[in-house]
């Protein structure tokens, strides 16, 4: 089975141009499936039947895996078998009728404007690390970009004079404007702090860790979590929390949903409209509290 899975991952990478995170996720899910089948004596992918796949899903449910985890595994399994069927490696697709469990969608976690302000004031501007961290946090909140986009930015992606950054995601790119506060934070970092981390003049990554290597998702998450704790912010804050907060705050302050969609890089406007619904709920709550004849 490993050979078929490896071929599938290569297909995703070379033909579908998927991101590294997507490929890692698919491979992890499919290796877990393979281990399950090996324990049951099924070693050839052509021997897998619909009942076997359903048994694996039932096993995950028995072990109390989260619905979202099971749904992701179902998606990975279906993608693999569809690929094998289309390429003629199997005669029938046993995953065709495989159904994921219903996932209860939770509203995205967002911070208030006051909480964001408190968070962004936590790094010390007296140290190179604090200046770097301020620049990263300000940029993430100013643009709503994904953390994967943030850590892959290069110095050439930033235009401080015109006030914008260029984000790259797979083969697509988008330009996002940034305000004066973010421009100043980036300028301070690039002119006075970046050289403290980056010793190689040929290094083009905008943000690096303390060793001058590219910043990782986990590294940035630890930075964010530390400042969130310092700010006394409750809840499970993640880099995506700032992305959600950016979207809702923009809409609250009069931005149109199409513009927010473009800045976030959403292919489908319905994804962005989730934030519009959250904004309407917020306005209704304010109205019910404040209007004398509600």
PDB file of C-alpha atoms in Angstrom:
ATOM      1  CA  UNK A   1       0.000   0.000   0.000  1.00  0.00           C
ATOM      2  CA  UNK A   2       2.904   2.346   0.705  1.00  0.00           C
ATOM      3  CA  UNK A   3       3.797   2.435  -2.984  1.00  0.00           C
ATOM      4  CA  UNK A   4       0.280   3.511  -4.023  1.00  0.00           C
ATOM      5  CA  UNK A   5       0.140   6.136  -1.299  1.00  0.00           C
ATOM      6  CA  UNK A   6       3.532   7.509  -2.288  1.00  0.00           C
ATOM      7  CA  UNK A   7       2.405   7.685  -5.911  1.00  0.00           C
ATOM      8  CA  UNK A   8      -0.726   9.546  -4.814  1.00  0.00           C
ATOM      9  CA  UNK A   9       1.285  12.079  -2.783  1.00  0.00           C
ATOM     10  CA  UNK A  10       3.594  12.674  -5.750  1.00  0.00           C
ATOM     11  CA  UNK A  11       0.513  13.190  -7.947  1.00  0.00           C
ATOM     12  CA  UNK A  12      -0.820  15.804  -5.515  1.00  0.00           C
ATOM     13  CA  UNK A  13       2.525  17.573  -5.448  1.00  0.00           C
ATOM     14  CA  UNK A  14       3.363  17.490  -9.156  1.00  0.00           C
ATOM     15  CA  UNK A  15      -0.067  17.680 -10.800  1.00  0.00           C
ATOM     16  CA  UNK A  16      -2.414  19.271  -8.272  1.00  0.00           C
ATOM     17  CA  UNK A  17       0.297  21.599  -6.880  1.00  0.00           C
ATOM     18  CA  UNK A  18      -1.006  21.150  -3.351  1.00  0.00           C
ATOM     19  CA  UNK A  19       0.702  22.741  -0.372  1.00  0.00           C
ATOM     20  CA  UNK A  20       3.177  20.850   1.786  1.00  0.00           C
ATOM     21  CA  UNK A  21       0.745  20.974   4.744  1.00  0.00           C
ATOM     22  CA  UNK A  22      -1.987  19.318   2.657  1.00  0.00           C
ATOM     23  CA  UNK A  23       0.366  16.560   1.505  1.00  0.00           C
ATOM     24  CA  UNK A  24       1.588  15.885   5.045  1.00  0.00           C
ATOM     25  CA  UNK A  25      -2.005  15.708   6.271  1.00  0.00           C
ATOM     26  CA  UNK A  26      -3.073  13.247   3.531  1.00  0.00           C
ATOM     27  CA  UNK A  27      -0.021  11.061   4.081  1.00  0.00           C
ATOM     28  CA  UNK A  28      -0.555  10.952   7.847  1.00  0.00           C
ATOM     29  CA  UNK A  29      -4.216   9.955   7.476  1.00  0.00           C
ATOM     30  CA  UNK A  30      -3.465   7.273   4.898  1.00  0.00           C
ATOM     31  CA  UNK A  31      -0.613   5.753   6.907  1.00  0.00           C
ATOM     32  CA  UNK A  32      -2.992   5.322   9.849  1.00  0.00           C
ATOM     33  CA  UNK A  33      -5.457   3.580   7.545  1.00  0.00           C
ATOM     34  CA  UNK A  34      -2.667   1.332   6.228  1.00  0.00           C
ATOM     35  CA  UNK A  35      -1.629   0.346   9.756  1.00  0.00           C
ATOM     36  CA  UNK A  36      -5.244  -0.618  10.535  1.00  0.00           C
ATOM     37  CA  UNK A  37      -5.462  -2.854   7.457  1.00  0.00           C
ATOM     38  CA  UNK A  38      -2.044  -4.445   8.067  1.00  0.00           C
ATOM     39  CA  UNK A  39      -3.202  -5.494  11.536  1.00  0.00           C
ATOM     40  CA  UNK A  40      -6.086  -7.277   9.834  1.00  0.00           C
ATOM     41  CA  UNK A  41      -3.951  -9.002   7.204  1.00  0.00           C
ATOM     42  CA  UNK A  42      -4.921  -6.731   4.303  1.00  0.00           C
ATOM     43  CA  UNK A  43      -1.685  -5.717   2.574  1.00  0.00           C
ATOM     44  CA  UNK A  44      -2.733  -5.192  -1.041  1.00  0.00           C
ATOM     45  CA  UNK A  45      -4.732  -2.055  -1.879  1.00  0.00           C
ATOM     46  CA  UNK A  46      -6.790  -4.024  -4.404  1.00  0.00           C
ATOM     47  CA  UNK A  47      -8.117  -6.219  -1.560  1.00  0.00           C
ATOM     48  CA  UNK A  48      -9.751  -3.293   0.256  1.00  0.00           C
ATOM     49  CA  UNK A  49     -13.552  -3.351   0.078  1.00  0.00           C
ATOM     50  CA  UNK A  50     -16.253  -0.888   1.124  1.00  0.00           C
ATOM     51  CA  UNK A  51     -16.931  -2.917   4.277  1.00  0.00           C
ATOM     52  CA  UNK A  52     -13.253  -2.700   5.259  1.00  0.00           C
ATOM     53  CA  UNK A  53     -13.236   1.084   4.904  1.00  0.00           C
ATOM     54  CA  UNK A  54     -16.454   1.413   6.882  1.00  0.00           C
ATOM     55  CA  UNK A  55     -14.925  -0.806   9.560  1.00  0.00           C
ATOM     56  CA  UNK A  56     -11.971   1.569   9.822  1.00  0.00           C
ATOM     57  CA  UNK A  57     -14.284   4.583  10.189  1.00  0.00           C
ATOM     58  CA  UNK A  58     -16.327   2.725  12.834  1.00  0.00           C
ATOM     59  CA  UNK A  59     -13.111   1.943  14.696  1.00  0.00           C
ATOM     60  CA  UNK A  60     -12.202   5.650  14.763  1.00  0.00           C
ATOM     61  CA  UNK A  61     -15.660   6.453  16.135  1.00  0.00           C
ATOM     62  CA  UNK A  62     -15.297   3.773  18.812  1.00  0.00           C
ATOM     63  CA  UNK A  63     -12.014   5.347  19.871  1.00  0.00           C
ATOM     64  CA  UNK A  64     -13.798   8.711  20.186  1.00  0.00           C
ATOM     65  CA  UNK A  65     -11.861  10.526  17.482  1.00  0.00           C
ATOM     66  CA  UNK A  66     -13.213  14.014  16.852  1.00  0.00           C
ATOM     67  CA  UNK A  67     -15.783  14.281  14.055  1.00  0.00           C
ATOM     68  CA  UNK A  68     -13.528  16.730  12.225  1.00  0.00           C
ATOM     69  CA  UNK A  69     -10.620  14.247  12.360  1.00  0.00           C
ATOM     70  CA  UNK A  70     -12.785  11.420  10.999  1.00  0.00           C
ATOM     71  CA  UNK A  71     -14.179  13.675   8.248  1.00  0.00           C
ATOM     72  CA  UNK A  72     -10.655  14.636   7.198  1.00  0.00           C
ATOM     73  CA  UNK A  73      -9.655  10.955   7.097  1.00  0.00           C
ATOM     74  CA  UNK A  74     -12.692  10.121   4.947  1.00  0.00           C
ATOM     75  CA  UNK A  75     -11.710  12.914   2.544  1.00  0.00           C
ATOM     76  CA  UNK A  76      -8.136  11.568   2.367  1.00  0.00           C
ATOM     77  CA  UNK A  77      -9.325   8.004   1.767  1.00  0.00           C
ATOM     78  CA  UNK A  78     -11.784   9.029  -0.947  1.00  0.00           C
ATOM     79  CA  UNK A  79      -9.154  11.147  -2.690  1.00  0.00           C
ATOM     80  CA  UNK A  80      -6.712   8.209  -2.708  1.00  0.00           C
ATOM     81  CA  UNK A  81      -9.188   5.669  -4.098  1.00  0.00           C
ATOM     82  CA  UNK A  82     -10.550   8.109  -6.694  1.00  0.00           C
ATOM     83  CA  UNK A  83      -6.972   8.594  -7.884  1.00  0.00           C
ATOM     84  CA  UNK A  84      -6.352   4.828  -8.004  1.00  0.00           C
ATOM     85  CA  UNK A  85      -9.612   4.252  -9.891  1.00  0.00           C
ATOM     86  CA  UNK A  86      -8.977   7.006 -12.450  1.00  0.00           C
ATOM     87  CA  UNK A  87      -5.444   5.770 -13.097  1.00  0.00           C
ATOM     88  CA  UNK A  88      -6.644   2.170 -13.567  1.00  0.00           C
ATOM     89  CA  UNK A  89      -4.877   0.685 -10.543  1.00  0.00           C
ATOM     90  CA  UNK A  90      -8.189  -0.595  -9.149  1.00  0.00           C
ATOM     91  CA  UNK A  91     -11.314  -1.708 -11.039  1.00  0.00           C
ATOM     92  CA  UNK A  92     -13.890  -0.388  -8.557  1.00  0.00           C
ATOM     93  CA  UNK A  93     -13.822   2.471  -6.053  1.00  0.00           C
ATOM     94  CA  UNK A  94     -14.712   1.049  -2.596  1.00  0.00           C
ATOM     95  CA  UNK A  95     -14.831   4.551  -1.057  1.00  0.00           C
ATOM     96  CA  UNK A  96     -17.601   5.821  -3.347  1.00  0.00           C
ATOM     97  CA  UNK A  97     -20.358   5.545  -0.720  1.00  0.00           C
ATOM     98  CA  UNK A  98     -18.191   6.311   2.289  1.00  0.00           C
ATOM     99  CA  UNK A  99     -19.828   9.095   4.303  1.00  0.00           C
ATOM    100  CA  UNK A 100     -18.135  11.331   6.874  1.00  0.00           C
ATOM    101  CA  UNK A 101     -19.892  12.039  10.189  1.00  0.00           C
ATOM    102  CA  UNK A 102     -21.702  15.323  10.485  1.00  0.00           C
ATOM    103  CA  UNK A 103     -19.400  18.006  11.829  1.00  0.00           C
ATOM    104  CA  UNK A 104     -20.909  20.671  14.017  1.00  0.00           C
ATOM    105  CA  UNK A 105     -19.490  23.944  12.760  1.00  0.00           C
ATOM    106  CA  UNK A 106     -18.304  26.271  15.474  1.00  0.00           C
ATOM    107  CA  UNK A 107     -18.205  30.010  15.036  1.00  0.00           C
ATOM    108  CA  UNK A 108     -14.591  31.188  14.657  1.00  0.00           C
ATOM    109  CA  UNK A 109     -12.935  32.507  17.812  1.00  0.00           C
ATOM    110  CA  UNK A 110     -12.323  36.233  17.593  1.00  0.00           C
ATOM    111  CA  UNK A 111     -10.706  38.826  19.840  1.00  0.00           C
ATOM    112  CA  UNK A 112     -12.198  42.186  20.649  1.00  0.00           C
ATOM    113  CA  UNK A 113     -10.429  45.297  19.362  1.00  0.00           C
ATOM    114  CA  UNK A 114      -9.309  45.942  22.955  1.00  0.00           C
ATOM    115  CA  UNK A 115      -7.844  42.435  23.297  1.00  0.00           C
ATOM    116  CA  UNK A 116      -5.963  42.774  20.002  1.00  0.00           C
ATOM    117  CA  UNK A 117      -4.595  46.141  21.115  1.00  0.00           C
ATOM    118  CA  UNK A 118      -3.446  44.643  24.414  1.00  0.00           C
ATOM    119  CA  UNK A 119      -1.847  41.669  22.638  1.00  0.00           C
ATOM    120  CA  UNK A 120       0.075  43.840  20.181  1.00  0.00           C
ATOM    121  CA  UNK A 121       1.498  45.926  23.036  1.00  0.00           C
ATOM    122  CA  UNK A 122       3.082  42.927  24.790  1.00  0.00           C
ATOM    123  CA  UNK A 123       6.434  42.591  22.918  1.00  0.00           C
ATOM    124  CA  UNK A 124       9.212  44.811  24.281  1.00  0.00           C
ATOM    125  CA  UNK A 125      10.508  47.270  21.697  1.00  0.00           C
ATOM    126  CA  UNK A 126      13.810  47.432  23.603  1.00  0.00           C
ATOM    127  CA  UNK A 127      15.019  44.099  22.180  1.00  0.00           C
ATOM    128  CA  UNK A 128      15.503  42.811  18.604  1.00  0.00           C
ATOM    129  CA  UNK A 129      13.200  39.873  19.400  1.00  0.00           C
ATOM    130  CA  UNK A 130      10.464  42.188  20.635  1.00  0.00           C
ATOM    131  CA  UNK A 131      10.786  44.369  17.530  1.00  0.00           C
ATOM    132  CA  UNK A 132      10.589  41.258  15.311  1.00  0.00           C
ATOM    133  CA  UNK A 133       7.581  39.886  17.189  1.00  0.00           C
ATOM    134  CA  UNK A 134       5.785  43.240  17.001  1.00  0.00           C
ATOM    135  CA  UNK A 135       6.327  43.335  13.240  1.00  0.00           C
ATOM    136  CA  UNK A 136       4.955  39.790  12.826  1.00  0.00           C
ATOM    137  CA  UNK A 137       1.888  40.386  14.979  1.00  0.00           C
ATOM    138  CA  UNK A 138       1.109  43.765  13.450  1.00  0.00           C
ATOM    139  CA  UNK A 139       1.446  42.322   9.940  1.00  0.00           C
ATOM    140  CA  UNK A 140      -0.763  39.328  10.690  1.00  0.00           C
ATOM    141  CA  UNK A 141      -3.528  41.528  12.104  1.00  0.00           C
ATOM    142  CA  UNK A 142      -3.106  44.264   9.465  1.00  0.00           C
ATOM    143  CA  UNK A 143      -3.578  41.844   6.562  1.00  0.00           C
ATOM    144  CA  UNK A 144      -5.479  38.808   7.847  1.00  0.00           C
ATOM    145  CA  UNK A 145      -2.971  36.594   6.032  1.00  0.00           C
ATOM    146  CA  UNK A 146      -2.521  32.951   6.939  1.00  0.00           C
ATOM    147  CA  UNK A 147       0.408  32.052   9.171  1.00  0.00           C
ATOM    148  CA  UNK A 148       1.802  29.877   6.335  1.00  0.00           C
ATOM    149  CA  UNK A 149       1.866  32.994   4.158  1.00  0.00           C
ATOM    150  CA  UNK A 150       3.470  35.073   6.914  1.00  0.00           C
ATOM    151  CA  UNK A 151       6.394  32.725   7.509  1.00  0.00           C
ATOM    152  CA  UNK A 152       7.081  32.350   3.773  1.00  0.00           C
ATOM    153  CA  UNK A 153       7.273  36.083   3.052  1.00  0.00           C
ATOM    154  CA  UNK A 154      10.522  37.357   1.574  1.00  0.00           C
ATOM    155  CA  UNK A 155      11.980  40.814   1.920  1.00  0.00           C
ATOM    156  CA  UNK A 156      11.069  41.508  -1.716  1.00  0.00           C
ATOM    157  CA  UNK A 157       7.379  40.925  -0.891  1.00  0.00           C
ATOM    158  CA  UNK A 158       7.246  44.074   1.240  1.00  0.00           C
ATOM    159  CA  UNK A 159       6.840  47.544  -0.255  1.00  0.00           C
ATOM    160  CA  UNK A 160       7.055  50.024   2.599  1.00  0.00           C
ATOM    161  CA  UNK A 161       7.037  53.062   0.315  1.00  0.00           C
ATOM    162  CA  UNK A 162       3.658  52.225  -1.248  1.00  0.00           C
ATOM    163  CA  UNK A 163       2.366  50.382   1.802  1.00  0.00           C
ATOM    164  CA  UNK A 164       1.564  46.850   0.691  1.00  0.00           C
ATOM    165  CA  UNK A 165       2.737  43.244   0.929  1.00  0.00           C
ATOM    166  CA  UNK A 166       2.488  40.474  -1.656  1.00  0.00           C
ATOM    167  CA  UNK A 167       1.258  37.084  -0.388  1.00  0.00           C
ATOM    168  CA  UNK A 168       2.058  33.831  -2.168  1.00  0.00           C
ATOM    169  CA  UNK A 169      -0.068  30.691  -1.841  1.00  0.00           C
ATOM    170  CA  UNK A 170       0.793  27.859  -4.246  1.00  0.00           C
ATOM    171  CA  UNK A 171       0.849  29.501  -7.705  1.00  0.00           C
ATOM    172  CA  UNK A 172      -1.397  32.405  -6.694  1.00  0.00           C
ATOM    173  CA  UNK A 173      -0.437  35.766  -5.272  1.00  0.00           C
ATOM    174  CA  UNK A 174      -2.402  38.689  -3.939  1.00  0.00           C
ATOM    175  CA  UNK A 175      -1.507  42.205  -2.881  1.00  0.00           C
ATOM    176  CA  UNK A 176      -2.743  43.450   0.495  1.00  0.00           C
ATOM    177  CA  UNK A 177      -2.471  47.070   1.661  1.00  0.00           C
ATOM    178  CA  UNK A 178      -1.018  47.833   5.087  1.00  0.00           C
ATOM    179  CA  UNK A 179      -1.502  50.897   7.267  1.00  0.00           C
ATOM    180  CA  UNK A 180       1.029  53.253   8.824  1.00  0.00           C
ATOM    181  CA  UNK A 181       1.265  51.385  12.148  1.00  0.00           C
ATOM    182  CA  UNK A 182       2.216  48.156  10.374  1.00  0.00           C
ATOM    183  CA  UNK A 183       4.557  50.000   7.962  1.00  0.00           C
ATOM    184  CA  UNK A 184       6.381  51.571  10.910  1.00  0.00           C
ATOM    185  CA  UNK A 185       6.685  48.218  12.717  1.00  0.00           C
ATOM    186  CA  UNK A 186       8.085  46.533   9.604  1.00  0.00           C
ATOM    187  CA  UNK A 187      10.443  49.434   8.910  1.00  0.00           C
ATOM    188  CA  UNK A 188      11.818  49.289  12.463  1.00  0.00           C
ATOM    189  CA  UNK A 189      12.345  45.538  12.163  1.00  0.00           C
ATOM    190  CA  UNK A 190      13.914  45.527   8.703  1.00  0.00           C
ATOM    191  CA  UNK A 191      16.202  48.484   9.361  1.00  0.00           C
ATOM    192  CA  UNK A 192      17.254  47.836  12.948  1.00  0.00           C
ATOM    193  CA  UNK A 193      16.463  44.296  14.137  1.00  0.00           C
ATOM    194  CA  UNK A 194      16.512  41.803  11.261  1.00  0.00           C
ATOM    195  CA  UNK A 195      20.323  41.863  10.995  1.00  0.00           C
ATOM    196  CA  UNK A 196      20.471  40.642  14.600  1.00  0.00           C
ATOM    197  CA  UNK A 197      18.943  37.317  13.468  1.00  0.00           C
ATOM    198  CA  UNK A 198      20.071  37.065   9.845  1.00  0.00           C
ATOM    199  CA  UNK A 199      23.832  36.769   9.412  1.00  0.00           C
ATOM    200  CA  UNK A 200      23.809  35.530   5.816  1.00  0.00           C
ATOM    201  CA  UNK A 201      23.367  38.460   3.441  1.00  0.00           C
ATOM    202  CA  UNK A 202      21.891  36.090   0.844  1.00  0.00           C
ATOM    203  CA  UNK A 203      19.025  35.106   3.138  1.00  0.00           C
ATOM    204  CA  UNK A 204      15.796  36.551   1.724  1.00  0.00           C
ATOM    205  CA  UNK A 205      13.247  35.241   4.235  1.00  0.00           C
ATOM    206  CA  UNK A 206      11.596  38.200   5.940  1.00  0.00           C
ATOM    207  CA  UNK A 207      11.168  36.586   9.355  1.00  0.00           C
ATOM    208  CA  UNK A 208      13.528  34.057  10.902  1.00  0.00           C
ATOM    209  CA  UNK A 209      13.953  32.424  14.276  1.00  0.00           C
ATOM    210  CA  UNK A 210      16.712  33.390  16.687  1.00  0.00           C
ATOM    211  CA  UNK A 211      19.148  31.119  14.818  1.00  0.00           C
ATOM    212  CA  UNK A 212      18.575  32.880  11.510  1.00  0.00           C
ATOM    213  CA  UNK A 213      16.588  29.929  10.079  1.00  0.00           C
ATOM    214  CA  UNK A 214      13.120  30.261   8.541  1.00  0.00           C
ATOM    215  CA  UNK A 215      10.404  30.738  11.139  1.00  0.00           C
ATOM    216  CA  UNK A 216       8.187  27.651  11.548  1.00  0.00           C
ATOM    217  CA  UNK A 217       4.448  27.523  12.211  1.00  0.00           C
ATOM    218  CA  UNK A 218       5.121  25.975  15.599  1.00  0.00           C
ATOM    219  CA  UNK A 219       7.710  28.638  16.394  1.00  0.00           C
ATOM    220  CA  UNK A 220       5.311  31.439  15.614  1.00  0.00           C
ATOM    221  CA  UNK A 221       2.490  29.751  17.532  1.00  0.00           C
ATOM    222  CA  UNK A 222       4.693  29.647  20.654  1.00  0.00           C
ATOM    223  CA  UNK A 223       5.506  33.343  20.234  1.00  0.00           C
ATOM    224  CA  UNK A 224       1.813  34.213  19.924  1.00  0.00           C
ATOM    225  CA  UNK A 225       0.748  31.971  22.821  1.00  0.00           C
ATOM    226  CA  UNK A 226       3.351  33.536  25.109  1.00  0.00           C
ATOM    227  CA  UNK A 227       2.144  37.075  24.438  1.00  0.00           C
ATOM    228  CA  UNK A 228      -1.519  36.023  24.725  1.00  0.00           C
ATOM    229  CA  UNK A 229      -0.772  34.616  28.190  1.00  0.00           C
ATOM    230  CA  UNK A 230       1.069  37.818  29.115  1.00  0.00           C
ATOM    231  CA  UNK A 231      -1.955  39.855  27.958  1.00  0.00           C
ATOM    232  CA  UNK A 232      -4.292  37.714  30.058  1.00  0.00           C
ATOM    233  CA  UNK A 233      -6.332  36.644  27.044  1.00  0.00           C
ATOM    234  CA  UNK A 234      -8.499  33.625  27.852  1.00  0.00           C
ATOM    235  CA  UNK A 235      -9.292  30.851  25.410  1.00  0.00           C
ATOM    236  CA  UNK A 236      -7.376  28.881  22.823  1.00  0.00           C
ATOM    237  CA  UNK A 237      -5.782  31.627  20.723  1.00  0.00           C
ATOM    238  CA  UNK A 238      -4.122  30.566  17.464  1.00  0.00           C
ATOM    239  CA  UNK A 239      -2.641  32.473  14.502  1.00  0.00           C
ATOM    240  CA  UNK A 240      -6.003  31.982  12.759  1.00  0.00           C
ATOM    241  CA  UNK A 241      -7.682  33.875  15.614  1.00  0.00           C
ATOM    242  CA  UNK A 242      -6.011  37.063  14.362  1.00  0.00           C
ATOM    243  CA  UNK A 243      -7.169  36.275  10.818  1.00  0.00           C
ATOM    244  CA  UNK A 244     -10.758  35.864  12.028  1.00  0.00           C
ATOM    245  CA  UNK A 245     -10.487  39.027  14.136  1.00  0.00           C
ATOM    246  CA  UNK A 246      -9.140  41.011  11.180  1.00  0.00           C
ATOM    247  CA  UNK A 247     -12.124  39.971   9.034  1.00  0.00           C
ATOM    248  CA  UNK A 248     -14.795  40.783  11.621  1.00  0.00           C
ATOM    249  CA  UNK A 249     -13.205  44.089  12.652  1.00  0.00           C
ATOM    250  CA  UNK A 250     -12.936  45.171   9.008  1.00  0.00           C
ATOM    251  CA  UNK A 251     -16.629  44.463   8.446  1.00  0.00           C
ATOM    252  CA  UNK A 252     -17.590  46.177  11.698  1.00  0.00           C
ATOM    253  CA  UNK A 253     -15.818  49.294  10.490  1.00  0.00           C
ATOM    254  CA  UNK A 254     -17.574  49.437   7.142  1.00  0.00           C
ATOM    255  CA  UNK A 255     -15.464  47.329   4.757  1.00  0.00           C
ATOM    256  CA  UNK A 256     -17.482  45.581   2.038  1.00  0.00           C
ATOM    257  CA  UNK A 257     -17.473  41.800   1.981  1.00  0.00           C
ATOM    258  CA  UNK A 258     -15.920  41.583  -1.517  1.00  0.00           C
ATOM    259  CA  UNK A 259     -12.875  43.580  -0.445  1.00  0.00           C
ATOM    260  CA  UNK A 260     -12.443  41.439   2.667  1.00  0.00           C
ATOM    261  CA  UNK A 261     -12.756  38.324   0.486  1.00  0.00           C
ATOM    262  CA  UNK A 262      -9.931  39.535  -1.761  1.00  0.00           C
ATOM    263  CA  UNK A 263      -7.682  40.452   1.166  1.00  0.00           C
ATOM    264  CA  UNK A 264      -8.230  37.058   2.810  1.00  0.00           C
ATOM    265  CA  UNK A 265      -7.723  35.194  -0.470  1.00  0.00           C
ATOM    266  CA  UNK A 266     -10.999  33.267  -0.253  1.00  0.00           C
ATOM    267  CA  UNK A 267     -11.947  31.599  -3.529  1.00  0.00           C
ATOM    268  CA  UNK A 268     -15.620  31.455  -2.542  1.00  0.00           C
ATOM    269  CA  UNK A 269     -17.414  34.474  -1.071  1.00  0.00           C
ATOM    270  CA  UNK A 270     -19.594  32.186   1.060  1.00  0.00           C
ATOM    271  CA  UNK A 271     -16.510  31.508   3.198  1.00  0.00           C
ATOM    272  CA  UNK A 272     -16.158  35.237   3.872  1.00  0.00           C
ATOM    273  CA  UNK A 273     -19.884  35.658   4.547  1.00  0.00           C
ATOM    274  CA  UNK A 274     -19.457  33.660   7.766  1.00  0.00           C
ATOM    275  CA  UNK A 275     -17.789  36.790   9.153  1.00  0.00           C
ATOM    276  CA  UNK A 276     -20.617  38.955   7.836  1.00  0.00           C
ATOM    277  CA  UNK A 277     -23.101  36.845   9.804  1.00  0.00           C
ATOM    278  CA  UNK A 278     -20.950  37.244  12.927  1.00  0.00           C
ATOM    279  CA  UNK A 279     -20.875  40.997  12.380  1.00  0.00           C
ATOM    280  CA  UNK A 280     -24.682  41.128  12.080  1.00  0.00           C
ATOM    281  CA  UNK A 281     -25.047  39.179  15.337  1.00  0.00           C
ATOM    282  CA  UNK A 282     -22.682  41.613  17.048  1.00  0.00           C
ATOM    283  CA  UNK A 283     -24.706  44.594  15.799  1.00  0.00           C
ATOM    284  CA  UNK A 284     -27.948  42.979  16.977  1.00  0.00           C
ATOM    285  CA  UNK A 285     -26.492  42.363  20.448  1.00  0.00           C
ATOM    286  CA  UNK A 286     -25.396  46.002  20.653  1.00  0.00           C
ATOM    287  CA  UNK A 287     -28.842  47.146  19.491  1.00  0.00           C
ATOM    288  CA  UNK A 288     -30.663  44.995  22.048  1.00  0.00           C
ATOM    289  CA  UNK A 289     -28.496  46.358  24.830  1.00  0.00           C
ATOM    290  CA  UNK A 290     -28.590  49.998  23.787  1.00  0.00           C
ATOM    291  CA  UNK A 291     -31.893  50.844  22.088  1.00  0.00           C
ATOM    292  CA  UNK A 292     -34.527  52.121  24.552  1.00  0.00           C
ATOM    293  CA  UNK A 293     -37.416  50.541  22.589  1.00  0.00           C
ATOM    294  CA  UNK A 294     -35.958  47.203  21.583  1.00  0.00           C
TER     295      UNK A 294
END
